Tab-separated table of C-alpha atoms in Angstrom:
chain	number	residue	atom	x	y	z
B	1	MET	CA	-15.792	17.083	4.395
B	2	ILE	CA	-13.780	18.161	1.388
B	3	HIS	CA	-10.089	18.471	0.609
B	4	GLN	CA	-9.092	20.985	-2.027
B	5	TYR	CA	-5.608	21.511	-3.396
B	6	GLN	CA	-3.768	22.743	-6.461
B	7	ASN	CA	-1.161	20.629	-8.206
B	8	ASN	CA	0.501	20.901	-11.612
B	9	GLY	CA	-2.022	23.525	-12.744
B	10	TYR	CA	-5.100	21.562	-11.681
B	11	ASN	CA	-7.654	22.763	-9.114
B	12	ILE	CA	-8.811	19.581	-7.429
B	13	VAL	CA	-11.632	19.052	-4.943
B	14	LEU	CA	-11.967	15.686	-3.217
B	15	ASP	CA	-15.313	15.020	-1.579
B	16	VAL	CA	-13.913	12.765	1.120
B	17	ASN	CA	-16.940	10.710	2.147
B	18	SER	CA	-18.297	9.984	-1.324
B	19	GLY	CA	-14.891	9.687	-2.987
B	20	ALA	CA	-16.010	12.054	-5.763
B	21	ILE	CA	-13.135	13.889	-7.441
B	22	HIS	CA	-13.856	17.227	-9.097
B	23	VAL	CA	-11.516	19.241	-11.287
B	24	VAL	CA	-12.768	22.825	-11.156
B	25	ASP	CA	-11.952	26.252	-12.558
B	26	GLU	CA	-10.480	29.125	-10.512
B	27	LEU	CA	-13.873	30.633	-9.720
B	28	MET	CA	-15.339	27.372	-8.453
B	29	TYR	CA	-12.181	26.622	-6.468
B	30	GLU	CA	-12.541	29.906	-4.610
B	31	VAL	CA	-16.300	29.613	-4.093
B	32	ILE	CA	-15.997	26.084	-2.692
B	33	GLY	CA	-13.314	27.317	-0.305
B	34	LEU	CA	-15.705	29.941	1.058
B	35	TYR	CA	-18.926	27.937	0.916
B	36	GLU	CA	-18.981	26.356	4.367
B	37	VAL	CA	-18.272	29.510	6.360
B	38	HIS	CA	-19.928	32.265	4.307
B	39	SER	CA	-23.447	32.949	3.076
B	40	PRO	CA	-24.072	33.361	-0.676
B	41	GLU	CA	-24.341	37.136	-0.141
B	42	GLU	CA	-20.969	37.228	1.621
B	43	ILE	CA	-19.368	35.113	-1.129
B	44	ARG	CA	-20.686	37.487	-3.809
B	45	ALA	CA	-19.248	40.444	-1.889
B	46	LEU	CA	-15.893	38.768	-1.216
B	47	LEU	CA	-15.374	37.852	-4.882
B	48	ALA	CA	-17.055	40.900	-6.451
B	49	ASP	CA	-13.784	42.454	-7.610
B	50	LYS	CA	-12.755	39.287	-9.483
B	51	TYR	CA	-15.932	37.761	-10.926
B	52	GLU	CA	-19.329	38.828	-12.260
B	53	ALA	CA	-22.268	38.208	-9.902
B	54	ALA	CA	-23.937	35.994	-12.511
B	55	GLU	CA	-20.851	33.772	-12.699
B	56	ILE	CA	-20.723	33.430	-8.922
B	57	ASP	CA	-24.413	32.514	-8.846
B	58	GLU	CA	-23.777	29.917	-11.529
B	59	ALA	CA	-21.039	28.351	-9.385
B	60	LEU	CA	-23.255	28.415	-6.289
B	61	SER	CA	-25.991	26.693	-8.242
B	62	GLU	CA	-23.601	23.953	-9.386
B	63	ILE	CA	-22.439	23.452	-5.793
B	64	ASP	CA	-26.056	22.997	-4.685
B	65	GLU	CA	-26.521	20.446	-7.449
B	66	LEU	CA	-23.446	18.476	-6.323
B	67	ILE	CA	-24.578	18.549	-2.691
B	68	GLU	CA	-28.004	17.305	-3.771
B	69	SER	CA	-26.436	14.380	-5.644
B	70	LYS	CA	-24.217	13.616	-2.608
B	71	GLU	CA	-20.954	14.376	-4.380
B	72	LEU	CA	-19.880	17.418	-2.371
B	73	PHE	CA	-19.785	18.157	1.370
B	74	THR	CA	-21.130	14.641	1.909
B	75	PRO	CA	-21.414	13.848	5.636
B	76	ASP	CA	-19.518	10.961	7.256
B	77	GLU	CA	-22.079	8.341	8.222
B	78	TYR	CA	-19.739	5.372	8.459
B	79	GLU	CA	-18.458	5.325	12.046
B	80	GLY	CA	-21.367	3.377	13.540
B	81	TYR	CA	-21.428	1.103	10.503
B	82	ILE	CA	-17.803	0.062	10.975
B	83	GLU	CA	-18.264	-0.528	14.703
B	84	GLU	CA	-21.283	-2.767	14.085
B	85	LEU	CA	-19.478	-4.622	11.339
B	86	GLY	CA	-16.526	-5.257	13.649
B	87	LYS	CA	-18.796	-6.716	16.310
B	88	ASN	CA	-20.942	-8.841	14.035
B	89	ARG	CA	-18.588	-10.176	11.391
B	90	PRO	CA	-16.487	-13.195	12.348
B	91	THR	CA	-12.966	-12.948	10.975
B	92	VAL	CA	-11.148	-15.821	9.345
B	93	VAL	CA	-7.469	-16.198	8.545
B	94	LYS	CA	-6.983	-15.305	4.880
B	95	ALA	CA	-3.222	-15.086	4.508
B	96	LEU	CA	0.033	-16.223	6.063
B	97	CYS	CA	3.495	-14.774	5.715
B	98	LEU	CA	5.859	-17.737	6.005
B	99	HIS	CA	9.320	-16.831	7.230
B	100	ILE	CA	10.993	-19.544	5.224
B	101	ALA	CA	14.451	-18.386	6.270
B	102	HIS	CA	15.619	-16.249	9.139
B	103	ASP	CA	18.880	-15.841	7.347
B	104	CYS	CA	20.154	-13.703	4.501
B	105	ASN	CA	23.062	-13.481	2.083
B	106	LEU	CA	23.024	-9.671	2.010
B	107	ALA	CA	23.671	-7.180	4.801
B	108	CYS	CA	21.245	-4.386	3.938
B	109	LYS	CA	21.734	-1.469	6.301
B	110	TYR	CA	18.053	-0.630	6.756
B	111	CYS	CA	16.700	-4.174	7.174
B	112	PHE	CA	14.068	-4.336	9.923
B	113	ALA	CA	14.830	-8.056	10.082
B	114	GLU	CA	18.478	-7.374	10.995
B	115	GLU	CA	20.121	-9.427	8.231
B	116	GLY	CA	17.172	-11.785	8.350
B	117	GLU	CA	17.531	-12.786	11.987
B	118	TYR	CA	14.591	-10.782	13.385
B	119	HIS	CA	16.321	-10.042	16.684
B	120	GLY	CA	16.896	-13.775	17.195
B	121	LYS	CA	18.848	-16.655	15.741
B	122	ARG	CA	19.505	-17.748	12.179
B	123	GLU	CA	17.146	-20.566	11.292
B	124	LEU	CA	15.434	-22.142	8.286
B	125	MET	CA	11.805	-23.283	8.337
B	126	SER	CA	11.468	-27.056	8.116
B	127	TYR	CA	8.989	-28.740	5.786
B	128	GLU	CA	7.121	-30.037	8.844
B	129	VAL	CA	6.601	-26.553	10.294
B	130	GLY	CA	5.529	-25.250	6.878
B	131	LYS	CA	3.017	-28.076	6.478
B	132	ALA	CA	1.590	-27.347	9.914
B	133	ALA	CA	1.272	-23.677	8.926
B	134	LEU	CA	-0.697	-24.513	5.776
B	135	ASP	CA	-2.888	-26.908	7.777
B	136	PHE	CA	-3.481	-24.112	10.316
B	137	LEU	CA	-4.463	-21.733	7.502
B	138	VAL	CA	-6.939	-24.171	5.972
B	139	ALA	CA	-8.426	-25.011	9.383
B	140	ASN	CA	-8.874	-21.341	10.334
B	141	SER	CA	-10.113	-20.002	7.008
B	142	GLY	CA	-13.772	-20.949	7.454
B	143	ASN	CA	-15.690	-21.063	4.192
B	144	ARG	CA	-13.258	-18.785	2.430
B	145	ARG	CA	-11.869	-20.414	-0.699
B	146	ASN	CA	-9.052	-18.055	-1.759
B	147	LEU	CA	-6.049	-18.189	0.547
B	148	GLU	CA	-2.711	-16.479	0.295
B	149	VAL	CA	0.762	-17.589	1.319
B	150	ASP	CA	3.764	-15.284	1.051
B	151	PHE	CA	7.219	-16.860	1.055
B	152	PHE	CA	9.253	-14.306	2.926
B	153	GLY	CA	12.422	-13.982	4.949
B	154	GLY	CA	15.203	-13.233	5.447
B	155	GLU	CA	15.886	-14.602	2.022
B	156	PRO	CA	13.536	-17.457	1.069
B	157	THR	CA	15.700	-18.745	-1.782
B	158	LEU	CA	18.180	-19.921	0.885
B	159	ASN	CA	15.584	-22.601	1.655
B	160	PHE	CA	13.985	-23.045	-1.737
B	161	GLN	CA	13.481	-26.803	-1.672
B	162	VAL	CA	11.109	-26.280	1.259
B	163	VAL	CA	9.292	-23.601	-0.772
B	164	LYS	CA	8.833	-26.102	-3.610
B	165	ASP	CA	7.691	-28.853	-1.265
B	166	LEU	CA	5.196	-26.564	0.473
B	167	VAL	CA	3.704	-25.431	-2.829
B	168	ALA	CA	3.209	-29.092	-3.772
B	169	TYR	CA	1.638	-29.759	-0.368
B	170	GLY	CA	-0.620	-26.732	-0.819
B	171	ARG	CA	-1.787	-27.946	-4.225
B	172	ASN	CA	-2.851	-31.225	-2.604
B	173	LEU	CA	-4.710	-29.343	0.129
B	174	GLU	CA	-6.569	-27.410	-2.576
B	175	LYS	CA	-8.118	-30.607	-3.887
B	176	GLU	CA	-8.937	-32.013	-0.453
B	177	HIS	CA	-10.531	-28.865	0.961
B	178	ASP	CA	-11.789	-26.964	-2.109
B	179	LYS	CA	-9.345	-24.112	-1.516
B	180	LYS	CA	-7.255	-22.023	-3.899
B	181	PHE	CA	-3.796	-20.902	-2.821
B	182	ARG	CA	-2.208	-17.756	-4.161
B	183	PHE	CA	1.535	-18.042	-3.565
B	184	THR	CA	3.991	-15.153	-3.677
B	185	LEU	CA	7.758	-14.804	-3.291
B	186	THR	CA	9.949	-11.920	-2.112
B	187	THR	CA	13.652	-12.165	-2.956
B	188	ASN	CA	16.882	-10.167	-3.013
B	189	GLY	CA	17.812	-11.842	-6.297
B	190	VAL	CA	21.240	-13.152	-5.287
B	191	LEU	CA	20.389	-16.827	-5.793
B	192	LEU	CA	17.890	-16.388	-8.629
B	193	ASN	CA	18.504	-18.887	-11.415
B	194	ASP	CA	16.554	-20.430	-14.277
B	195	ASP	CA	15.186	-23.186	-12.061
B	196	ILE	CA	13.768	-20.734	-9.495
B	197	MET	CA	12.385	-18.449	-12.206
B	198	GLU	CA	10.661	-21.303	-14.032
B	199	PHE	CA	9.168	-22.577	-10.788
B	200	ALA	CA	8.017	-19.079	-9.801
B	201	ASN	CA	6.499	-18.441	-13.218
B	202	ARG	CA	4.519	-21.642	-12.859
B	203	GLU	CA	3.453	-21.321	-9.225
B	204	MET	CA	3.829	-17.762	-7.905
B	205	ASP	CA	1.031	-15.274	-8.506
B	206	ASN	CA	3.415	-12.470	-7.714
B	207	VAL	CA	7.098	-11.965	-7.051
B	208	VAL	CA	8.798	-9.017	-5.386
B	209	LEU	CA	12.350	-8.280	-6.484
B	210	SER	CA	14.319	-6.037	-4.152
B	211	ILE	CA	16.348	-3.271	-5.802
B	212	ASP	CA	16.745	0.334	-4.698
B	213	GLY	CA	17.437	2.082	-7.995
B	214	ARG	CA	20.672	3.590	-9.270
B	215	PRO	CA	23.784	1.402	-8.791
B	216	GLU	CA	25.436	3.697	-6.242
B	217	VAL	CA	22.211	3.973	-4.215
B	218	HIS	CA	21.517	0.242	-4.298
B	219	ASN	CA	25.072	-0.803	-3.479
B	220	PHE	CA	25.373	1.684	-0.611
B	221	MET	CA	22.393	0.213	1.250
B	222	ARG	CA	22.350	-3.379	-0.064
B	223	PRO	CA	25.898	-4.760	0.151
B	224	PHE	CA	27.088	-8.301	0.678
B	225	PRO	CA	28.486	-8.983	4.162
B	226	ASN	CA	31.981	-8.316	2.741
B	227	GLY	CA	30.884	-4.814	1.715
B	228	SER	CA	30.735	-5.330	-2.048
B	229	GLY	CA	27.620	-4.244	-3.943
B	230	SER	CA	24.901	-6.532	-5.289
B	231	TYR	CA	23.522	-4.376	-8.148
B	232	ASP	CA	25.509	-5.898	-11.011
B	233	LEU	CA	24.586	-9.411	-9.934
B	234	VAL	CA	20.826	-8.939	-9.557
B	235	VAL	CA	19.872	-6.525	-12.359
B	236	PRO	CA	20.386	-8.898	-15.324
B	237	LYS	CA	18.464	-11.606	-13.464
B	238	TYR	CA	15.594	-9.253	-12.658
B	239	LYS	CA	15.338	-8.083	-16.267
B	240	LYS	CA	15.177	-11.660	-17.483
B	241	PHE	CA	12.663	-12.576	-14.756
B	242	ALA	CA	10.366	-9.614	-15.464
B	243	ASP	CA	10.408	-10.297	-19.202
B	244	SER	CA	9.702	-13.983	-18.610
B	245	ARG	CA	6.541	-12.892	-16.745
B	246	ASP	CA	5.517	-10.582	-19.624
B	247	GLN	CA	6.220	-7.578	-17.383
B	248	GLN	CA	3.258	-8.516	-15.183
B	249	ARG	CA	2.634	-10.095	-11.770
B	250	TYR	CA	5.815	-8.750	-10.200
B	251	TYR	CA	7.251	-5.644	-8.580
B	252	VAL	CA	10.764	-4.356	-8.467
B	253	ARG	CA	10.688	-2.903	-4.995
B	254	GLY	CA	13.135	-0.418	-3.506
B	255	THR	CA	13.578	1.637	-0.384
B	256	PHE	CA	14.662	5.265	-0.357
B	257	THR	CA	16.362	6.856	2.628
B	258	HIS	CA	17.729	10.173	3.854
B	259	HIS	CA	20.736	9.447	1.627
B	260	ASN	CA	18.742	9.544	-1.630
B	261	LEU	CA	16.036	12.139	-1.176
B	262	ASP	CA	16.120	12.500	-4.980
B	263	PHE	CA	14.431	9.094	-5.169
B	264	ALA	CA	12.445	9.983	-8.306
B	265	GLU	CA	15.742	9.443	-10.125
B	266	ASP	CA	15.800	5.893	-8.788
B	267	VAL	CA	12.235	5.213	-9.907
B	268	LEU	CA	13.032	6.537	-13.375
B	269	HIS	CA	16.274	4.548	-13.460
B	270	LEU	CA	14.252	1.372	-12.881
B	271	ALA	CA	11.784	2.433	-15.573
B	272	ASP	CA	14.668	3.116	-17.961
B	273	LEU	CA	15.954	-0.407	-17.303
B	274	GLY	CA	12.640	-1.596	-18.754
B	275	PHE	CA	10.729	-2.483	-15.591
B	276	LYS	CA	6.999	-1.765	-15.763
B	277	GLN	CA	5.892	-2.576	-12.192
B	278	ILE	CA	7.808	-0.407	-9.748
B	279	SER	CA	7.612	0.452	-6.074
B	280	VAL	CA	10.148	2.655	-4.314
B	281	GLU	CA	9.116	3.382	-0.741
B	282	PRO	CA	10.345	5.515	2.160
B	283	VAL	CA	12.429	3.762	4.782
B	284	VAL	CA	10.859	3.505	8.226
B	285	ALA	CA	13.654	3.676	10.758
B	286	PRO	CA	14.398	4.930	14.270
B	287	GLU	CA	15.148	8.653	14.350
B	288	SER	CA	18.673	7.831	15.513
B	289	ALA	CA	19.565	6.068	12.237
B	290	ASP	CA	21.648	8.198	9.863
B	291	TYR	CA	19.503	7.029	6.938
B	292	ALA	CA	16.136	7.777	8.612
B	293	ILE	CA	13.687	10.141	6.922
B	294	ARG	CA	13.323	13.288	9.032
B	295	GLU	CA	10.611	15.888	9.230
B	296	GLU	CA	12.882	18.445	7.584
B	297	ASP	CA	13.197	16.097	4.573
B	298	LEU	CA	9.478	16.330	3.798
B	299	PRO	CA	9.461	19.435	1.535
B	300	ARG	CA	12.158	17.866	-0.628
B	301	LEU	CA	10.282	14.571	-0.806
B	302	TYR	CA	7.070	16.380	-1.793
B	303	GLU	CA	8.986	17.950	-4.688
B	304	GLU	CA	10.220	14.525	-5.744
B	305	TYR	CA	6.717	13.037	-5.759
B	306	ASP	CA	5.527	16.008	-7.848
B	307	LYS	CA	8.434	15.567	-10.238
B	308	LEU	CA	7.735	11.849	-10.565
B	309	ALA	CA	4.013	12.411	-11.178
B	310	GLN	CA	4.728	14.937	-13.921
B	311	GLU	CA	7.254	12.636	-15.565
B	312	MET	CA	4.763	9.751	-15.494
B	313	ILE	CA	2.189	11.902	-17.298
B	314	LYS	CA	4.815	12.825	-19.885
B	315	ARG	CA	5.816	9.206	-20.396
B	316	HIS	CA	2.162	8.188	-20.700
B	317	LYS	CA	1.801	10.585	-23.614
B	318	ASN	CA	4.845	8.971	-25.236
B	319	GLY	CA	3.551	5.439	-24.698
B	320	GLU	CA	6.243	4.717	-22.098
B	321	ASP	CA	3.937	4.001	-19.157
B	322	PHE	CA	4.954	2.192	-16.017
B	323	ASN	CA	3.068	1.533	-12.796
B	324	PHE	CA	4.227	3.142	-9.569
B	325	PHE	CA	2.745	1.221	-6.643
B	326	HIS	CA	2.071	4.229	-4.425
B	327	PHE	CA	0.311	6.164	-7.190
B	328	MET	CA	-2.055	3.318	-8.032
B	329	ILE	CA	-5.560	4.455	-7.296
B	330	ASP	CA	-8.834	3.246	-8.759
B	331	LEU	CA	-11.436	5.990	-8.795
B	332	GLU	CA	-14.188	3.865	-10.329
B	333	GLY	CA	-13.513	0.704	-8.325
B	334	GLY	CA	-11.398	-0.213	-5.364
B	335	PRO	CA	-12.545	-1.742	-2.104
B	336	CYS	CA	-15.839	-1.045	-0.365
B	337	VAL	CA	-16.070	1.399	2.538
B	338	ALA	CA	-15.857	-1.419	5.088
B	339	LYS	CA	-12.491	-2.589	3.779
B	340	ARG	CA	-11.155	0.935	3.319
B	341	LEU	CA	-11.842	1.845	6.925
B	342	SER	CA	-10.839	-1.463	8.514
B	343	GLY	CA	-7.177	-1.515	7.535
B	344	CYS	CA	-4.804	-4.180	6.358
B	345	GLY	CA	-6.010	-7.247	8.261
B	346	SER	CA	-2.843	-7.764	10.307
B	347	GLY	CA	-3.357	-9.651	13.554
B	348	THR	CA	-6.717	-11.017	12.465
B	349	GLU	CA	-6.861	-12.029	8.798
B	350	TYR	CA	-3.133	-12.002	8.151
B	351	LEU	CA	-0.489	-13.606	10.370
B	352	ALA	CA	3.252	-14.186	10.155
B	353	VAL	CA	4.861	-17.547	10.950
B	354	THR	CA	8.434	-17.880	12.227
B	355	PRO	CA	10.714	-20.732	11.105
B	356	TRP	CA	9.794	-22.609	14.286
B	357	GLY	CA	6.042	-22.050	13.911
B	358	ASP	CA	5.280	-19.110	16.199
B	359	LEU	CA	2.494	-16.766	15.103
B	360	TYR	CA	2.722	-12.951	15.081
B	361	PRO	CA	0.302	-10.245	13.844
B	362	CYS	CA	2.524	-9.540	10.829
B	363	HIS	CA	6.120	-9.802	9.683
B	364	GLN	CA	6.956	-6.437	11.239
B	365	PHE	CA	6.091	-7.688	14.735
B	366	VAL	CA	8.144	-10.876	14.529
B	367	GLY	CA	10.679	-11.040	17.342
B	368	ASN	CA	8.676	-8.800	19.678
B	369	GLU	CA	7.516	-11.269	22.333
B	370	GLU	CA	4.742	-8.906	23.464
B	371	PHE	CA	2.962	-9.779	20.220
B	372	LEU	CA	3.491	-13.550	20.227
B	373	LEU	CA	-0.004	-14.870	19.460
B	374	GLY	CA	0.523	-18.638	19.630
B	375	ASN	CA	1.867	-21.217	17.212
B	376	VAL	CA	0.776	-23.244	14.215
B	377	TYR	CA	0.298	-26.408	16.278
B	378	GLU	CA	-1.874	-25.030	19.081
B	379	GLY	CA	-3.347	-22.050	17.250
B	380	VAL	CA	-3.905	-18.511	18.501
B	381	LYS	CA	-3.831	-18.283	22.290
B	382	ARG	CA	-3.799	-14.513	22.734
B	383	ASP	CA	-7.348	-13.593	21.791
B	384	ASP	CA	-6.841	-10.290	23.626
B	385	ILE	CA	-4.191	-9.198	21.108
B	386	VAL	CA	-6.351	-10.314	18.185
B	387	ALA	CA	-9.291	-8.342	19.617
B	388	ASP	CA	-7.086	-5.253	19.890
B	389	PHE	CA	-6.091	-5.551	16.223
B	390	LYS	CA	-9.696	-6.183	15.231
B	391	SER	CA	-10.796	-2.990	16.976
B	392	CYS	CA	-8.115	-1.066	15.105
B	393	ASN	CA	-9.738	1.014	12.384
B	394	VAL	CA	-9.731	4.556	11.080
B	395	TYR	CA	-12.150	5.702	13.789
B	396	SER	CA	-10.054	4.242	16.607
B	397	LYS	CA	-7.263	6.666	15.701
B	398	GLU	CA	-7.641	10.350	16.519
B	399	LYS	CA	-5.232	11.362	13.754
B	400	CYS	CA	-7.132	9.405	11.116
B	401	LYS	CA	-10.810	9.979	11.770
B	402	ASN	CA	-10.819	13.462	10.206
B	403	CYS	CA	-8.018	12.959	7.681
B	404	PHE	CA	-8.883	13.493	4.011
B	405	ALA	CA	-6.797	10.473	2.980
B	406	ARG	CA	-8.494	7.964	5.266
B	407	PHE	CA	-10.313	6.112	2.480
B	408	TYR	CA	-7.062	5.601	0.571
B	409	CYS	CA	-4.743	4.888	3.494
B	410	SER	CA	-7.027	2.896	5.817
B	411	GLY	CA	-5.262	4.129	8.933
B	412	GLY	CA	-1.683	3.264	8.117
B	413	CYS	CA	0.617	0.563	9.418
B	414	ALA	CA	0.019	-0.836	12.915
B	415	ALA	CA	3.681	-1.779	13.308
B	416	ASN	CA	4.913	1.696	12.391
B	417	SER	CA	2.413	3.197	14.815
B	418	TYR	CA	3.592	0.875	17.581
B	419	ASN	CA	7.272	1.489	16.889
B	420	PHE	CA	6.917	5.271	17.055
B	421	HIS	CA	4.139	5.741	19.601
B	422	GLY	CA	3.906	2.498	21.583
B	423	SER	CA	0.331	1.874	20.436
B	424	ILE	CA	-1.241	0.336	17.357
B	425	HIS	CA	-4.056	2.905	17.648
B	426	ASP	CA	-1.895	5.839	16.610
B	427	ALA	CA	-0.194	6.760	13.333
B	428	TYR	CA	3.408	7.291	12.216
B	429	ASP	CA	3.490	10.993	11.387
B	430	ILE	CA	6.104	11.103	8.619
B	431	GLY	CA	4.376	8.168	6.946
B	432	CYS	CA	1.071	10.077	7.125
B	433	ALA	CA	2.556	13.198	5.566
B	434	LEU	CA	4.020	11.234	2.662
B	435	GLN	CA	0.852	9.195	2.179
B	436	LYS	CA	-1.237	12.363	1.877
B	437	LYS	CA	1.151	13.767	-0.704
B	438	ARG	CA	1.039	10.535	-2.705
B	439	VAL	CA	-2.773	10.536	-2.726
B	440	GLU	CA	-2.751	14.115	-4.021
B	441	CYS	CA	-0.281	13.203	-6.775
B	442	ALA	CA	-2.163	10.043	-7.746
B	443	ILE	CA	-5.427	11.977	-8.117
B	444	MET	CA	-3.669	14.714	-10.093
B	445	ILE	CA	-2.358	12.104	-12.539
B	446	LYS	CA	-5.936	10.885	-13.024
B	447	ALA	CA	-7.037	14.472	-13.676
B	448	ALA	CA	-4.291	14.962	-16.244
B	449	LEU	CA	-5.093	11.712	-18.032
B	450	ALA	CA	-8.824	12.523	-18.020
B	451	GLN	CA	-8.106	15.869	-19.647
B	452	GLU	CA	-6.009	14.135	-22.279
B	453	ASP	CA	-8.803	11.692	-23.099
M	1	MET	CA	-21.469	21.603	-15.567
M	2	LYS	CA	-19.631	24.688	-16.684
M	3	HIS	CA	-17.220	25.029	-13.779
M	4	VAL	CA	-16.761	21.391	-12.723
M	5	GLN	CA	-15.476	18.196	-14.302
M	6	THR	CA	-16.185	15.166	-12.099
M	7	LEU	CA	-13.716	12.344	-12.720
M	8	ASN	CA	-15.662	9.433	-11.256
M	9	THR	CA	-19.233	8.239	-10.946
M	10	ARG	CA	-18.891	5.571	-8.257
M	11	LYS	CA	-19.869	6.781	-4.800
M	12	LEU	CA	-18.382	5.187	-1.697
M	13	GLN	CA	-21.711	5.366	0.134
M	14	ASN	CA	-23.161	3.021	-2.480
M	15	THR	CA	-20.730	0.285	-1.383
M	16	VAL	CA	-22.182	0.136	2.134
M	17	LYS	CA	-25.187	-1.990	1.311
M	18	LYS	CA	-23.516	-4.798	-0.601
M	19	GLY	CA	-19.976	-4.290	0.720
M	20	GLY	CA	-18.557	-5.537	3.995
M	21	CYS	CA	-18.737	-9.163	2.914
M	22	CYS	CA	-11.444	-8.989	0.078
M	23	THR	CA	-5.524	-8.569	3.058
M	24	SER	CA	-3.623	-5.440	2.092
M	25	CYS	CA	-0.426	-3.615	2.967
M	26	GLY	CA	-6.801	1.136	-2.421
M	27	ASN	CA	-7.006	-0.638	-5.682
M	28	GLN	CA	-8.677	-3.993	-5.458
M	29	THR	CA	-12.371	-4.458	-5.954
M	30	GLU	CA	-16.215	-9.643	-6.851
M	31	GLN	CA	-19.054	-8.516	-4.605
M	32	CYS	CA	-18.479	-4.843	-5.358
M	33	LYS	CA	-17.609	-5.053	-9.038
């Protein structure tokens, strides 16, 4: 299977099953497009008015060479492999998302956690529950040494002493059990101060700083409960925080909505503020929400991704690079096929913990009792739900199994699929469309940079 | 090749044998490095 497309003057051919990326000339682009359904004689006849026969034969010969080296029209031989792997490989818990606070000091309009409450009550996680969660993680991680704990909310800085105490507890567990914790923090920035920054710089492998972009965009969607904006308060703190981390091991992370379809301006605004690690992502919201992304928004959003990609190439040439999370793609590395086709690990390797210790497949499922797996004291009781998540891979989804982006997307988000289709074995269509566009842009950037080198 | 520039040399099929031994929410690679 191949995917061929043209973007920013480049003719690009992706050989889906090998991951090979080819930048080709006009002749080759046309010949490849005809190759699977026409004989060499037919191709020569079809292109005779545009190209010399010798040139066409040259292209056909190069195609044969690429097929021989398994870099073009490579067959998909992975489906059985993934099924066997799923049956034979025991899964361990690798990561927990600790909901340190089901409470928040902002009233963001698009928050899936509903001002931090997750369809329930306001509550802070106690040290005892957090300790039990870390004990659960260690006990269920098998021989795996590297473990991950995300401090999440709500707003975790509302309960920061517990964060500090749990990190200290985790460091003790490391020595006792030969484990290594990777801690991360996601914050809205309101309560950030020197003490929190210093602690995070010492203990947090990554921090995520929520900001949507331009002041009017940010303040419209991320107000305080009294309606006033939060941009002016958080931006100076974020700049100081990012610089104190040498512009590494963090993301400024925003959400774009139907109200700012020109989101490339927000990405570039963040870059112009000096941030080097940026993610601005489409909102996922019920169709009834006024800020939801709609199907008719897609052409405009495609234009914005193109515009952003071209600007990033331009800035690269000027030495003004920044990373954009959704354009990050590693053509020479990246995960193995097994990981790429298996998905994110939610419900099996990654679990979310509520302030009172309940376990859910991920933070997006918290509050939906159908997905309550158990708790940190008694462990996972719903093995049927875990088995369903474990069986969830690219080949369990009709929309994904023949999609060109499947090795970059891994089948999408189970929660989005469930929220839009009532099943984790489906895919959220607008998310798919945008993901495919982002993959195309990310590969085009690589092509442009390769040409430059 | 005259008509083709290939951007990468790593083939996904070559990760089958030693892969499958990494959570995510396409860029992280020790076993496969």
